[in-house]
PDB file of C-alpha atoms and ligand atoms in Angstrom:
ATOM      1  CA  MET A   1      11.217   0.145 -14.394  1.00  0.00           C
ATOM      2  CA  THR A   2      14.451  -0.903 -16.049  1.00  0.00           C
ATOM      3  CA  THR A   3      13.699  -4.509 -16.912  1.00  0.00           C
ATOM      4  CA  ASN A   4      17.324  -5.582 -16.403  1.00  0.00           C
ATOM      5  CA  MET A   5      17.048  -4.911 -12.658  1.00  0.00           C
ATOM      6  CA  GLN A   6      16.669  -7.966 -10.443  1.00  0.00           C
ATOM      7  CA  THR A   7      13.887  -7.322  -7.923  1.00  0.00           C
ATOM      8  CA  GLY A   8      13.855  -9.517  -4.829  1.00  0.00           C
ATOM      9  CA  PHE A   9      11.030  -9.908  -2.318  1.00  0.00           C
ATOM     10  CA  ILE A  10      11.561 -10.813   1.334  1.00  0.00           C
ATOM     11  CA  GLY A  11       8.188 -12.387   2.123  1.00  0.00           C
ATOM     12  CA  ALA A  12       5.805 -13.379  -0.667  1.00  0.00           C
ATOM     13  CA  GLY A  13       2.378 -12.920   0.963  1.00  0.00           C
ATOM     14  CA  ASN A  14      -0.582 -10.808  -0.160  1.00  0.00           C
ATOM     15  CA  MET A  15       1.148  -7.482  -0.771  1.00  0.00           C
ATOM     16  CA  ALA A  16       4.234  -9.024  -2.413  1.00  0.00           C
ATOM     17  CA  GLN A  17       2.025 -11.117  -4.702  1.00  0.00           C
ATOM     18  CA  ALA A  18      -0.008  -8.034  -5.668  1.00  0.00           C
ATOM     19  CA  ILE A  19       3.177  -6.160  -6.611  1.00  0.00           C
ATOM     20  CA  ILE A  20       4.743  -9.161  -8.381  1.00  0.00           C
ATOM     21  CA  GLY A  21       1.514  -9.617 -10.386  1.00  0.00           C
ATOM     22  CA  GLY A  22       1.579  -5.924 -11.312  1.00  0.00           C
ATOM     23  CA  LEU A  23       5.235  -6.036 -12.355  1.00  0.00           C
ATOM     24  CA  ILE A  24       4.671  -9.061 -14.602  1.00  0.00           C
ATOM     25  CA  ARG A  25       1.510  -7.498 -16.087  1.00  0.00           C
ATOM     26  CA  THR A  26       3.427  -4.318 -16.898  1.00  0.00           C
ATOM     27  CA  GLY A  27       6.299  -6.081 -18.647  1.00  0.00           C
ATOM     28  CA  THR A  28       8.914  -7.122 -16.060  1.00  0.00           C
ATOM     29  CA  PRO A  29      10.171 -10.585 -17.101  1.00  0.00           C
ATOM     30  CA  ALA A  30       9.356 -13.145 -14.378  1.00  0.00           C
ATOM     31  CA  GLU A  31      12.984 -14.319 -14.270  1.00  0.00           C
ATOM     32  CA  LYS A  32      13.937 -10.802 -13.125  1.00  0.00           C
ATOM     33  CA  ILE A  33      11.911 -11.362  -9.945  1.00  0.00           C
ATOM     34  CA  SER A  34      13.217 -13.361  -6.969  1.00  0.00           C
ATOM     35  CA  ILE A  35      11.490 -14.275  -3.738  1.00  0.00           C
ATOM     36  CA  PHE A  36      12.514 -15.539  -0.334  1.00  0.00           C
ATOM     37  CA  GLU A  37       9.506 -17.051   1.405  1.00  0.00           C
ATOM     38  CA  PRO A  38       9.871 -19.474   4.356  1.00  0.00           C
ATOM     39  CA  ASN A  39       6.553 -21.109   3.472  1.00  0.00           C
ATOM     40  CA  THR A  40       8.190 -23.400   0.916  1.00  0.00           C
ATOM     41  CA  GLU A  41       4.873 -24.681  -0.409  1.00  0.00           C
ATOM     42  CA  LEU A  42       3.912 -21.091  -1.291  1.00  0.00           C
ATOM     43  CA  ALA A  43       7.382 -20.353  -2.686  1.00  0.00           C
ATOM     44  CA  ASP A  44       7.244 -23.422  -4.960  1.00  0.00           C
ATOM     45  CA  LYS A  45       3.717 -22.573  -6.088  1.00  0.00           C
ATOM     46  CA  LEU A  46       4.721 -19.018  -7.054  1.00  0.00           C
ATOM     47  CA  ALA A  47       7.876 -20.234  -8.781  1.00  0.00           C
ATOM     48  CA  SER A  48       5.957 -22.715 -10.921  1.00  0.00           C
ATOM     49  CA  SER A  49       2.842 -20.601 -11.595  1.00  0.00           C
ATOM     50  CA  LEU A  50       4.592 -17.269 -12.259  1.00  0.00           C
ATOM     51  CA  GLY A  51       8.092 -18.309 -13.249  1.00  0.00           C
ATOM     52  CA  VAL A  52       9.769 -16.232 -10.520  1.00  0.00           C
ATOM     53  CA  ARG A  53      12.972 -17.441  -8.874  1.00  0.00           C
ATOM     54  CA  ALA A  54      12.575 -18.832  -5.336  1.00  0.00           C
ATOM     55  CA  GLU A  55      15.707 -18.455  -3.197  1.00  0.00           C
ATOM     56  CA  SER A  56      16.308 -20.607  -0.138  1.00  0.00           C
ATOM     57  CA  THR A  57      17.914 -17.855   1.981  1.00  0.00           C
ATOM     58  CA  ASN A  58      17.123 -14.206   2.469  1.00  0.00           C
ATOM     59  CA  THR A  59      20.834 -13.380   2.106  1.00  0.00           C
ATOM     60  CA  ALA A  60      20.641 -14.560  -1.509  1.00  0.00           C
ATOM     61  CA  ILE A  61      18.029 -11.847  -2.124  1.00  0.00           C
ATOM     62  CA  PHE A  62      20.033  -9.148  -0.326  1.00  0.00           C
ATOM     63  CA  GLU A  63      23.272  -9.997  -2.130  1.00  0.00           C
ATOM     64  CA  ASN A  64      22.017 -10.752  -5.660  1.00  0.00           C
ATOM     65  CA  CYS A  65      19.207  -8.257  -6.242  1.00  0.00           C
ATOM     66  CA  ASP A  66      19.261  -4.614  -7.339  1.00  0.00           C
ATOM     67  CA  VAL A  67      16.060  -3.805  -5.463  1.00  0.00           C
ATOM     68  CA  ILE A  68      15.095  -5.600  -2.260  1.00  0.00           C
ATOM     69  CA  VAL A  69      11.418  -5.287  -1.353  1.00  0.00           C
ATOM     70  CA  LEU A  70      10.676  -5.962   2.315  1.00  0.00           C
ATOM     71  CA  ALA A  71       7.140  -7.395   2.394  1.00  0.00           C
ATOM     72  CA  VAL A  72       6.968  -9.168   5.751  1.00  0.00           C
ATOM     73  CA  LYS A  73       4.622  -8.274   8.610  1.00  0.00           C
ATOM     74  CA  PRO A  74       5.969  -5.399  10.748  1.00  0.00           C
ATOM     75  CA  GLN A  75       6.460  -7.676  13.775  1.00  0.00           C
ATOM     76  CA  ILE A  76       8.673 -10.013  11.675  1.00  0.00           C
ATOM     77  CA  MET A  77      10.854  -7.223  10.293  1.00  0.00           C
ATOM     78  CA  LYS A  78      13.450  -7.247  13.092  1.00  0.00           C
ATOM     79  CA  VAL A  79      14.083 -11.007  12.729  1.00  0.00           C
ATOM     80  CA  ALA A  80      14.080 -10.804   8.923  1.00  0.00           C
ATOM     81  CA  LEU A  81      16.644  -7.979   8.837  1.00  0.00           C
ATOM     82  CA  GLU A  82      18.873  -9.139  11.686  1.00  0.00           C
ATOM     83  CA  SER A  83      19.200 -12.540  10.012  1.00  0.00           C
ATOM     84  CA  ALA A  84      20.625 -10.719   6.972  1.00  0.00           C
ATOM     85  CA  LYS A  85      22.874  -8.413   9.029  1.00  0.00           C
ATOM     86  CA  GLY A  86      26.224  -7.885   7.346  1.00  0.00           C
ATOM     87  CA  ALA A  87      24.951  -9.037   3.906  1.00  0.00           C
ATOM     88  CA  ARG A  88      26.928  -7.288   1.162  1.00  0.00           C
ATOM     89  CA  LEU A  89      24.497  -5.553  -1.147  1.00  0.00           C
ATOM     90  CA  LYS A  90      25.371  -5.004  -4.821  1.00  0.00           C
ATOM     91  CA  LYS A  91      26.686  -1.579  -5.743  1.00  0.00           C
ATOM     92  CA  ASP A  92      23.680   0.785  -6.252  1.00  0.00           C
ATOM     93  CA  ALA A  93      21.263  -1.748  -4.719  1.00  0.00           C
ATOM     94  CA  PHE A  94      18.541  -0.281  -2.525  1.00  0.00           C
ATOM     95  CA  ILE A  95      15.706  -1.356  -0.279  1.00  0.00           C
ATOM     96  CA  VAL A  96      11.973  -0.722  -0.500  1.00  0.00           C
ATOM     97  CA  SER A  97       9.820  -1.458   2.568  1.00  0.00           C
ATOM     98  CA  VAL A  98       6.046  -1.760   2.399  1.00  0.00           C
ATOM     99  CA  ALA A  99       5.746  -2.562   6.120  1.00  0.00           C
ATOM    100  CA  ALA A 100       3.389  -0.351   8.094  1.00  0.00           C
ATOM    101  CA  GLY A 101       4.817   1.600  11.014  1.00  0.00           C
ATOM    102  CA  VAL A 102       8.495   0.565  10.833  1.00  0.00           C
ATOM    103  CA  PRO A 103      10.765   3.642  10.551  1.00  0.00           C
ATOM    104  CA  ILE A 104      13.734   3.671   8.165  1.00  0.00           C
ATOM    105  CA  SER A 105      16.252   4.333  10.984  1.00  0.00           C
ATOM    106  CA  LEU A 106      15.127   1.175  12.797  1.00  0.00           C
ATOM    107  CA  MET A 107      15.373  -0.971   9.649  1.00  0.00           C
ATOM    108  CA  GLN A 108      18.848   0.427   8.913  1.00  0.00           C
ATOM    109  CA  ASP A 109      19.905  -0.391  12.516  1.00  0.00           C
ATOM    110  CA  TRP A 110      18.595  -3.963  12.262  1.00  0.00           C
ATOM    111  CA  LEU A 111      20.404  -4.490   8.961  1.00  0.00           C
ATOM    112  CA  GLY A 112      23.515  -2.815  10.340  1.00  0.00           C
ATOM    113  CA  ASN A 113      24.082  -0.388   7.492  1.00  0.00           C
ATOM    114  CA  ASN A 114      22.767   2.907   6.109  1.00  0.00           C
ATOM    115  CA  HIS A 115      21.628   1.414   2.816  1.00  0.00           C
ATOM    116  CA  PRO A 116      19.396   3.663   0.688  1.00  0.00           C
ATOM    117  CA  MET A 117      15.767   2.961   1.545  1.00  0.00           C
ATOM    118  CA  VAL A 118      12.339   3.907   0.300  1.00  0.00           C
ATOM    119  CA  ARG A 119       9.457   3.449   2.723  1.00  0.00           C
ATOM    120  CA  VAL A 120       6.069   2.866   1.162  1.00  0.00           C
ATOM    121  CA  MET A 121       2.503   2.813   2.450  1.00  0.00           C
ATOM    122  CA  PRO A 122       0.428   0.956  -0.154  1.00  0.00           C
ATOM    123  CA  ASN A 123      -3.232  -0.042   0.240  1.00  0.00           C
ATOM    124  CA  THR A 124      -5.286  -3.171  -0.436  1.00  0.00           C
ATOM    125  CA  PRO A 125      -6.792  -2.077  -3.787  1.00  0.00           C
ATOM    126  CA  ALA A 126      -3.236  -2.816  -5.038  1.00  0.00           C
ATOM    127  CA  LEU A 127      -4.538  -6.404  -5.127  1.00  0.00           C
ATOM    128  CA  VAL A 128      -6.674  -5.400  -8.135  1.00  0.00           C
ATOM    129  CA  GLY A 129      -4.181  -2.924  -9.611  1.00  0.00           C
ATOM    130  CA  ALA A 130      -6.080   0.096  -8.238  1.00  0.00           C
ATOM    131  CA  GLY A 131      -3.950   0.958  -5.228  1.00  0.00           C
ATOM    132  CA  VAL A 132      -2.430   4.236  -4.191  1.00  0.00           C
ATOM    133  CA  SER A 133       0.897   4.416  -2.362  1.00  0.00           C
ATOM    134  CA  GLY A 134       2.692   7.115  -0.412  1.00  0.00           C
ATOM    135  CA  LEU A 135       6.498   6.996  -0.712  1.00  0.00           C
ATOM    136  CA  PHE A 136       9.313   8.515   1.330  1.00  0.00           C
ATOM    137  CA  ALA A 137      13.019   8.128   0.486  1.00  0.00           C
ATOM    138  CA  SER A 138      15.946   8.147   2.922  1.00  0.00           C
ATOM    139  CA  LYS A 139      18.596  10.773   2.236  1.00  0.00           C
ATOM    140  CA  GLN A 140      20.932   8.070   0.865  1.00  0.00           C
ATOM    141  CA  ALA A 141      18.554   7.245  -2.046  1.00  0.00           C
ATOM    142  CA  SER A 142      19.534   8.577  -5.489  1.00  0.00           C
ATOM    143  CA  VAL A 143      17.151  10.026  -8.072  1.00  0.00           C
ATOM    144  CA  GLU A 144      17.446   6.799 -10.124  1.00  0.00           C
ATOM    145  CA  GLN A 145      16.659   4.648  -7.093  1.00  0.00           C
ATOM    146  CA  LYS A 146      13.612   6.784  -6.280  1.00  0.00           C
ATOM    147  CA  GLN A 147      12.433   6.478  -9.887  1.00  0.00           C
ATOM    148  CA  ALA A 148      12.877   2.694  -9.784  1.00  0.00           C
ATOM    149  CA  ALA A 149      10.937   2.449  -6.487  1.00  0.00           C
ATOM    150  CA  GLU A 150       8.182   4.592  -7.953  1.00  0.00           C
ATOM    151  CA  SER A 151       7.859   2.414 -11.044  1.00  0.00           C
ATOM    152  CA  ILE A 152       7.534  -0.731  -8.893  1.00  0.00           C
ATOM    153  CA  LEU A 153       4.564   0.765  -7.028  1.00  0.00           C
ATOM    154  CA  ARG A 154       3.084   2.222 -10.225  1.00  0.00           C
ATOM    155  CA  ALA A 155       2.613  -1.374 -11.363  1.00  0.00           C
ATOM    156  CA  VAL A 156      -0.236  -1.623  -8.810  1.00  0.00           C
ATOM    157  CA  GLY A 157      -1.689   1.892  -8.910  1.00  0.00           C
ATOM    158  CA  SER A 158      -0.902   5.560  -8.361  1.00  0.00           C
ATOM    159  CA  VAL A 159       1.896   7.003  -6.237  1.00  0.00           C
ATOM    160  CA  ILE A 160       2.638  10.185  -4.328  1.00  0.00           C
ATOM    161  CA  TRP A 161       5.892  11.261  -2.629  1.00  0.00           C
ATOM    162  CA  VAL A 162       6.051  12.869   0.791  1.00  0.00           C
ATOM    163  CA  ASP A 163       9.102  14.837   1.914  1.00  0.00           C
ATOM    164  CA  ARG A 164       8.957  13.962   5.631  1.00  0.00           C
ATOM    165  CA  GLU A 165       8.855  10.419   7.003  1.00  0.00           C
ATOM    166  CA  ASP A 166       6.218  11.307   9.610  1.00  0.00           C
ATOM    167  CA  LEU A 167       3.813  12.114   6.749  1.00  0.00           C
ATOM    168  CA  ILE A 168       3.753   8.367   5.990  1.00  0.00           C
ATOM    169  CA  ASP A 169       1.609   8.137   9.159  1.00  0.00           C
ATOM    170  CA  SER A 170      -0.793  10.628   7.582  1.00  0.00           C
ATOM    171  CA  VAL A 171      -0.838   8.598   4.359  1.00  0.00           C
ATOM    172  CA  THR A 172      -1.574   5.511   6.489  1.00  0.00           C
ATOM    173  CA  ALA A 173      -4.520   7.315   8.092  1.00  0.00           C
ATOM    174  CA  VAL A 174      -5.951   8.528   4.765  1.00  0.00           C
ATOM    175  CA  SER A 175      -5.320   5.862   2.114  1.00  0.00           C
ATOM    176  CA  GLY A 176      -3.755   2.932   4.023  1.00  0.00           C
ATOM    177  CA  SER A 177      -6.782   2.588   6.303  1.00  0.00           C
ATOM    178  CA  GLY A 178      -8.995   4.435   3.796  1.00  0.00           C
ATOM    179  CA  PRO A 179     -10.438   1.402   1.971  1.00  0.00           C
ATOM    180  CA  ALA A 180     -12.070   0.365   5.272  1.00  0.00           C
ATOM    181  CA  TYR A 181     -13.741   3.784   5.569  1.00  0.00           C
ATOM    182  CA  PHE A 182     -15.327   3.326   2.151  1.00  0.00           C
ATOM    183  CA  PHE A 183     -16.319  -0.276   2.936  1.00  0.00           C
ATOM    184  CA  TYR A 184     -17.985   1.076   6.098  1.00  0.00           C
ATOM    185  CA  PHE A 185     -19.941   3.622   4.037  1.00  0.00           C
ATOM    186  CA  ILE A 186     -20.889   0.947   1.475  1.00  0.00           C
ATOM    187  CA  GLU A 187     -22.079  -1.365   4.277  1.00  0.00           C
ATOM    188  CA  ALA A 188     -24.187   1.428   5.761  1.00  0.00           C
ATOM    189  CA  LEU A 189     -25.677   2.337   2.365  1.00  0.00           C
ATOM    190  CA  GLN A 190     -26.490  -1.341   1.706  1.00  0.00           C
ATOM    191  CA  HIS A 191     -28.144  -1.606   5.100  1.00  0.00           C
ATOM    192  CA  ALA A 192     -30.206   1.524   4.401  1.00  0.00           C
ATOM    193  CA  ALA A 193     -31.194   0.151   0.974  1.00  0.00           C
ATOM    194  CA  LEU A 194     -32.473  -3.048   2.626  1.00  0.00           C
ATOM    195  CA  GLN A 195     -34.506  -0.964   5.064  1.00  0.00           C
ATOM    196  CA  GLU A 196     -36.019   0.830   2.060  1.00  0.00           C
ATOM    197  CA  GLY A 197     -37.308  -2.556   0.856  1.00  0.00           C
ATOM    198  CA  LEU A 198     -34.733  -3.376  -1.848  1.00  0.00           C
ATOM    199  CA  SER A 199     -33.413  -6.946  -2.186  1.00  0.00           C
ATOM    200  CA  LEU A 200     -29.934  -7.823  -0.896  1.00  0.00           C
ATOM    201  CA  GLU A 201     -28.686  -8.337  -4.454  1.00  0.00           C
ATOM    202  CA  HIS A 202     -29.984  -4.934  -5.556  1.00  0.00           C
ATOM    203  CA  ALA A 203     -28.779  -3.200  -2.385  1.00  0.00           C
ATOM    204  CA  ARG A 204     -25.295  -4.577  -2.986  1.00  0.00           C
ATOM    205  CA  LEU A 205     -25.143  -3.671  -6.674  1.00  0.00           C
ATOM    206  CA  LEU A 206     -26.603  -0.180  -6.212  1.00  0.00           C
ATOM    207  CA  SER A 207     -24.209   0.744  -3.396  1.00  0.00           C
ATOM    208  CA  LEU A 208     -21.072  -0.758  -4.979  1.00  0.00           C
ATOM    209  CA  GLU A 209     -21.667   0.644  -8.457  1.00  0.00           C
ATOM    210  CA  THR A 210     -22.499   4.039  -6.987  1.00  0.00           C
ATOM    211  CA  ALA A 211     -19.236   4.079  -5.000  1.00  0.00           C
ATOM    212  CA  PHE A 212     -17.260   2.947  -8.048  1.00  0.00           C
ATOM    213  CA  GLY A 213     -19.047   5.368 -10.405  1.00  0.00           C
ATOM    214  CA  ALA A 214     -18.624   8.345  -8.087  1.00  0.00           C
ATOM    215  CA  ALA A 215     -14.876   7.662  -7.688  1.00  0.00           C
ATOM    216  CA  LYS A 216     -14.449   7.141 -11.449  1.00  0.00           C
ATOM    217  CA  LEU A 217     -16.373  10.317 -12.252  1.00  0.00           C
ATOM    218  CA  ALA A 218     -14.328  12.329  -9.742  1.00  0.00           C
ATOM    219  CA  LEU A 219     -11.034  10.880 -11.037  1.00  0.00           C
ATOM    220  CA  GLU A 220     -11.908  11.601 -14.670  1.00  0.00           C
ATOM    221  CA  SER A 221     -13.318  15.064 -14.035  1.00  0.00           C
ATOM    222  CA  SER A 222     -11.326  18.246 -13.552  1.00  0.00           C
ATOM    223  CA  ALA A 223     -13.997  19.478 -11.114  1.00  0.00           C
ATOM    224  CA  GLU A 224     -13.483  19.259  -7.343  1.00  0.00           C
ATOM    225  CA  ALA A 225     -15.529  16.729  -5.335  1.00  0.00           C
ATOM    226  CA  SER A 226     -17.469  19.641  -3.811  1.00  0.00           C
ATOM    227  CA  THR A 227     -18.507  20.848  -7.291  1.00  0.00           C
ATOM    228  CA  LEU A 228     -19.572  17.351  -8.335  1.00  0.00           C
ATOM    229  CA  ARG A 229     -21.589  17.093  -5.124  1.00  0.00           C
ATOM    230  CA  GLU A 230     -23.287  20.434  -5.797  1.00  0.00           C
ATOM    231  CA  ARG A 231     -24.168  19.266  -9.336  1.00  0.00           C
ATOM    232  CA  VAL A 232     -26.300  16.412  -7.954  1.00  0.00           C
ATOM    233  CA  THR A 233     -27.835  18.528  -5.195  1.00  0.00           C
ATOM    234  CA  SER A 234     -30.825  20.545  -6.460  1.00  0.00           C
ATOM    235  CA  PRO A 235     -32.144  23.004  -3.871  1.00  0.00           C
ATOM    236  CA  GLY A 236     -35.040  21.397  -2.012  1.00  0.00           C
ATOM    237  CA  GLY A 237     -34.421  18.043  -3.733  1.00  0.00           C
ATOM    238  CA  THR A 238     -33.744  14.498  -2.503  1.00  0.00           C
ATOM    239  CA  THR A 239     -29.939  14.756  -2.265  1.00  0.00           C
ATOM    240  CA  ALA A 240     -30.244  18.038  -0.352  1.00  0.00           C
ATOM    241  CA  ALA A 241     -32.517  16.288   2.147  1.00  0.00           C
ATOM    242  CA  ALA A 242     -29.920  13.545   2.689  1.00  0.00           C
ATOM    243  CA  LEU A 243     -26.926  15.887   2.925  1.00  0.00           C
ATOM    244  CA  GLU A 244     -28.748  18.043   5.445  1.00  0.00           C
ATOM    245  CA  VAL A 245     -28.884  14.989   7.735  1.00  0.00           C
ATOM    246  CA  PHE A 246     -25.108  14.442   7.276  1.00  0.00           C
ATOM    247  CA  GLU A 247     -24.472  18.081   8.159  1.00  0.00           C
ATOM    248  CA  LYS A 248     -26.710  17.987  11.244  1.00  0.00           C
ATOM    249  CA  GLN A 249     -25.045  14.755  12.434  1.00  0.00           C
ATOM    250  CA  GLY A 250     -21.538  16.216  11.958  1.00  0.00           C
ATOM    251  CA  VAL A 251     -20.435  13.432   9.589  1.00  0.00           C
ATOM    252  CA  SER A 252     -17.645  15.579   8.128  1.00  0.00           C
ATOM    253  CA  ASP A 253     -16.250  16.278  11.637  1.00  0.00           C
ATOM    254  CA  SER A 254     -16.482  12.573  12.494  1.00  0.00           C
ATOM    255  CA  ILE A 255     -14.387  11.723   9.419  1.00  0.00           C
ATOM    256  CA  ALA A 256     -11.758  14.304  10.411  1.00  0.00           C
ATOM    257  CA  ARG A 257     -11.629  12.889  13.949  1.00  0.00           C
ATOM    258  CA  ALA A 258     -11.400   9.315  12.637  1.00  0.00           C
ATOM    259  CA  VAL A 259      -8.457  10.152  10.351  1.00  0.00           C
ATOM    260  CA  SER A 260      -6.723  11.981  13.190  1.00  0.00           C
ATOM    261  CA  ALA A 261      -7.212   8.938  15.488  1.00  0.00           C
ATOM    262  CA  ALA A 262      -5.720   6.652  12.809  1.00  0.00           C
ATOM    263  CA  ALA A 263      -2.693   8.962  12.356  1.00  0.00           C
ATOM    264  CA  THR A 264      -2.128   9.103  16.125  1.00  0.00           C
ATOM    265  CA  ARG A 265      -2.269   5.307  16.305  1.00  0.00           C
ATOM    266  CA  ALA A 266       0.186   4.989  13.394  1.00  0.00           C
ATOM    267  CA  ARG A 267       2.634   7.282  15.251  1.00  0.00           C
ATOM    268  CA  GLU A 268       2.260   5.249  18.465  1.00  0.00           C
ATOM    269  CA  LEU A 269       2.879   1.958  16.617  1.00  0.00           C
ATOM    270  CA  GLY A 270       5.942   3.458  14.892  1.00  0.00           C
ATOM    271  CA  LYS A 271       7.507   4.332  18.262  1.00  0.00           C
ATOM    272  CA  ARG A 272       7.359   0.751  19.568  1.00  0.00           C
TER     273      ARG A 272
HETATM  274  N1  NAP B 301      -1.962  -6.417   2.799  1.00  0.00           N
HETATM  275  C1  NAP B 301      -2.163  -5.107   2.778  1.00  0.00           C
HETATM  276  O1  NAP B 301      -3.186  -4.604   2.417  1.00  0.00           O
HETATM  277  C2  NAP B 301      -1.086  -4.135   3.181  1.00  0.00           C
HETATM  278  C3  NAP B 301      -1.313  -2.762   3.044  1.00  0.00           C
HETATM  279  C4  NAP B 301      -0.292  -1.886   3.401  1.00  0.00           C
HETATM  280  C5  NAP B 301       0.908  -2.394   3.874  1.00  0.00           C
HETATM  281  N2  NAP B 301       1.068  -3.725   3.996  1.00  0.00           N
HETATM  282  C6  NAP B 301       2.323  -4.237   4.527  1.00  0.00           C
HETATM  283  O2  NAP B 301       2.815  -5.278   3.726  1.00  0.00           O
HETATM  284  C7  NAP B 301       3.542  -6.177   4.549  1.00  0.00           C
HETATM  285  C8  NAP B 301       3.137  -7.587   4.190  1.00  0.00           C
HETATM  286  O3  NAP B 301       1.745  -7.742   4.474  1.00  0.00           O
HETATM  287  P1  NAP B 301       0.916  -8.930   3.838  1.00  0.00           P
HETATM  288  O4  NAP B 301      -0.509  -8.633   4.035  1.00  0.00           O
HETATM  289  O5  NAP B 301       1.431  -9.219   2.453  1.00  0.00           O
HETATM  290  O6  NAP B 301       1.377 -10.113   4.843  1.00  0.00           O
HETATM  291  P2  NAP B 301       1.376 -11.673   4.590  1.00  0.00           P
HETATM  292  O7  NAP B 301       0.366 -12.060   3.563  1.00  0.00           O
HETATM  293  O8  NAP B 301       1.344 -12.327   5.930  1.00  0.00           O
HETATM  294  O9  NAP B 301       2.814 -11.933   3.930  1.00  0.00           O
HETATM  295  C9  NAP B 301       4.016 -11.949   4.637  1.00  0.00           C
HETATM  296  C10 NAP B 301       4.789 -13.192   4.187  1.00  0.00           C
HETATM  297  O10 NAP B 301       6.074 -13.152   4.803  1.00  0.00           O
HETATM  298  C11 NAP B 301       6.409 -14.476   5.196  1.00  0.00           C
HETATM  299  N3  NAP B 301       7.450 -14.478   6.227  1.00  0.00           N
HETATM  300  C12 NAP B 301       7.339 -14.727   7.557  1.00  0.00           C
HETATM  301  N4  NAP B 301       8.546 -14.630   8.153  1.00  0.00           N
HETATM  302  C13 NAP B 301       9.431 -14.309   7.189  1.00  0.00           C
HETATM  303  C14 NAP B 301      10.846 -14.085   7.180  1.00  0.00           C
HETATM  304  N5  NAP B 301      11.584 -14.140   8.298  1.00  0.00           N
HETATM  305  N6  NAP B 301      11.438 -13.785   5.998  1.00  0.00           N
HETATM  306  C15 NAP B 301      10.715 -13.720   4.857  1.00  0.00           C
HETATM  307  N7  NAP B 301       9.383 -13.911   4.812  1.00  0.00           N
HETATM  308  C16 NAP B 301       8.741 -14.215   5.963  1.00  0.00           C
HETATM  309  C17 NAP B 301       5.090 -15.036   5.683  1.00  0.00           C
HETATM  310  O11 NAP B 301       5.130 -16.436   5.734  1.00  0.00           O
HETATM  311  P3  NAP B 301       4.211 -17.187   6.838  1.00  0.00           P
HETATM  312  O12 NAP B 301       2.796 -16.919   6.457  1.00  0.00           O
HETATM  313  O13 NAP B 301       4.617 -18.616   6.685  1.00  0.00           O
HETATM  314  O14 NAP B 301       4.565 -16.588   8.173  1.00  0.00           O
HETATM  315  C18 NAP B 301       4.133 -14.509   4.618  1.00  0.00           C
HETATM  316  O15 NAP B 301       4.039 -15.368   3.511  1.00  0.00           O
HETATM  317  C19 NAP B 301       3.222  -5.826   6.002  1.00  0.00           C
HETATM  318  O16 NAP B 301       4.350  -5.256   6.619  1.00  0.00           O
HETATM  319  C20 NAP B 301       2.108  -4.823   5.920  1.00  0.00           C
HETATM  320  O17 NAP B 301       2.247  -3.808   6.906  1.00  0.00           O
HETATM  321  C21 NAP B 301       0.110  -4.631   3.648  1.00  0.00           C
END
């Protein structure tokens, strides 16, 4: 990101702090980051510990920043934007929203202007710099603005662009909710390890390191996940015995149905 851009955050909770941490780690000077956070204790703490600038009004963020990152809960978004209605943004300023399920058209209505916007669906591994985000830009956003939005999210992980806003609901269903699917699998594997007689400590380490190692191997390999799976599955062996149970139980179909249910729910929430 161009380090002379002033990036302002409306709301400085978990997701904002993850992104701010990533920006500072990747070379954005702290004084180029502003926050508006009504929890003044939190705002003061972030200002003194990170060196970011805490503003006392959200209008100060909208009017003085080049990029405005909306990081409030979806149910707060209407109030947060309507209270800044009519704010005069700087020339070429644009807005990035990380809020789940709030469409761009609604946010533009609440703010009372068709400002360029980029809608983002990040995920919680952003908290440790290993997130993945799906991005969609409104038609008003320029190439430079899209690049700047992308570099903000790259500070906390990987990014992909989608070319239709409704695909953000699909991203939500795959990677937004996705960490919970993997936690579910890890929990189940831990539980099975305990039933096999392993200690809790060993069950935890074996399941977590296996999840981490498998993801790292798949990310660093040019082979597809299916090929990597076949490589650990000798005919008649232990892995084959386990995978046969998955197949018989329709685990793959269950995952497809679960993702579809999450996408449907994301669409319903977006319509409210
Ligand atoms: N956390 C995630 O993993 C994740 C993943 C994907 C997307 N997101 C999106 O990220 C957004 C933020 O989530 P979060 O987990 O970071 O929430 P959070 O920790 O609750 O942070 C939101 C912050 O906004 C503050 N706030 C409340 N009203 C405000 C207002 N009118 N103006 C400015 N700030 C205000 C809150 O202060 P108070 O606490 O005092 O109310 C809080 O500090 C959400 O829209 C969510 O959908 C989060």
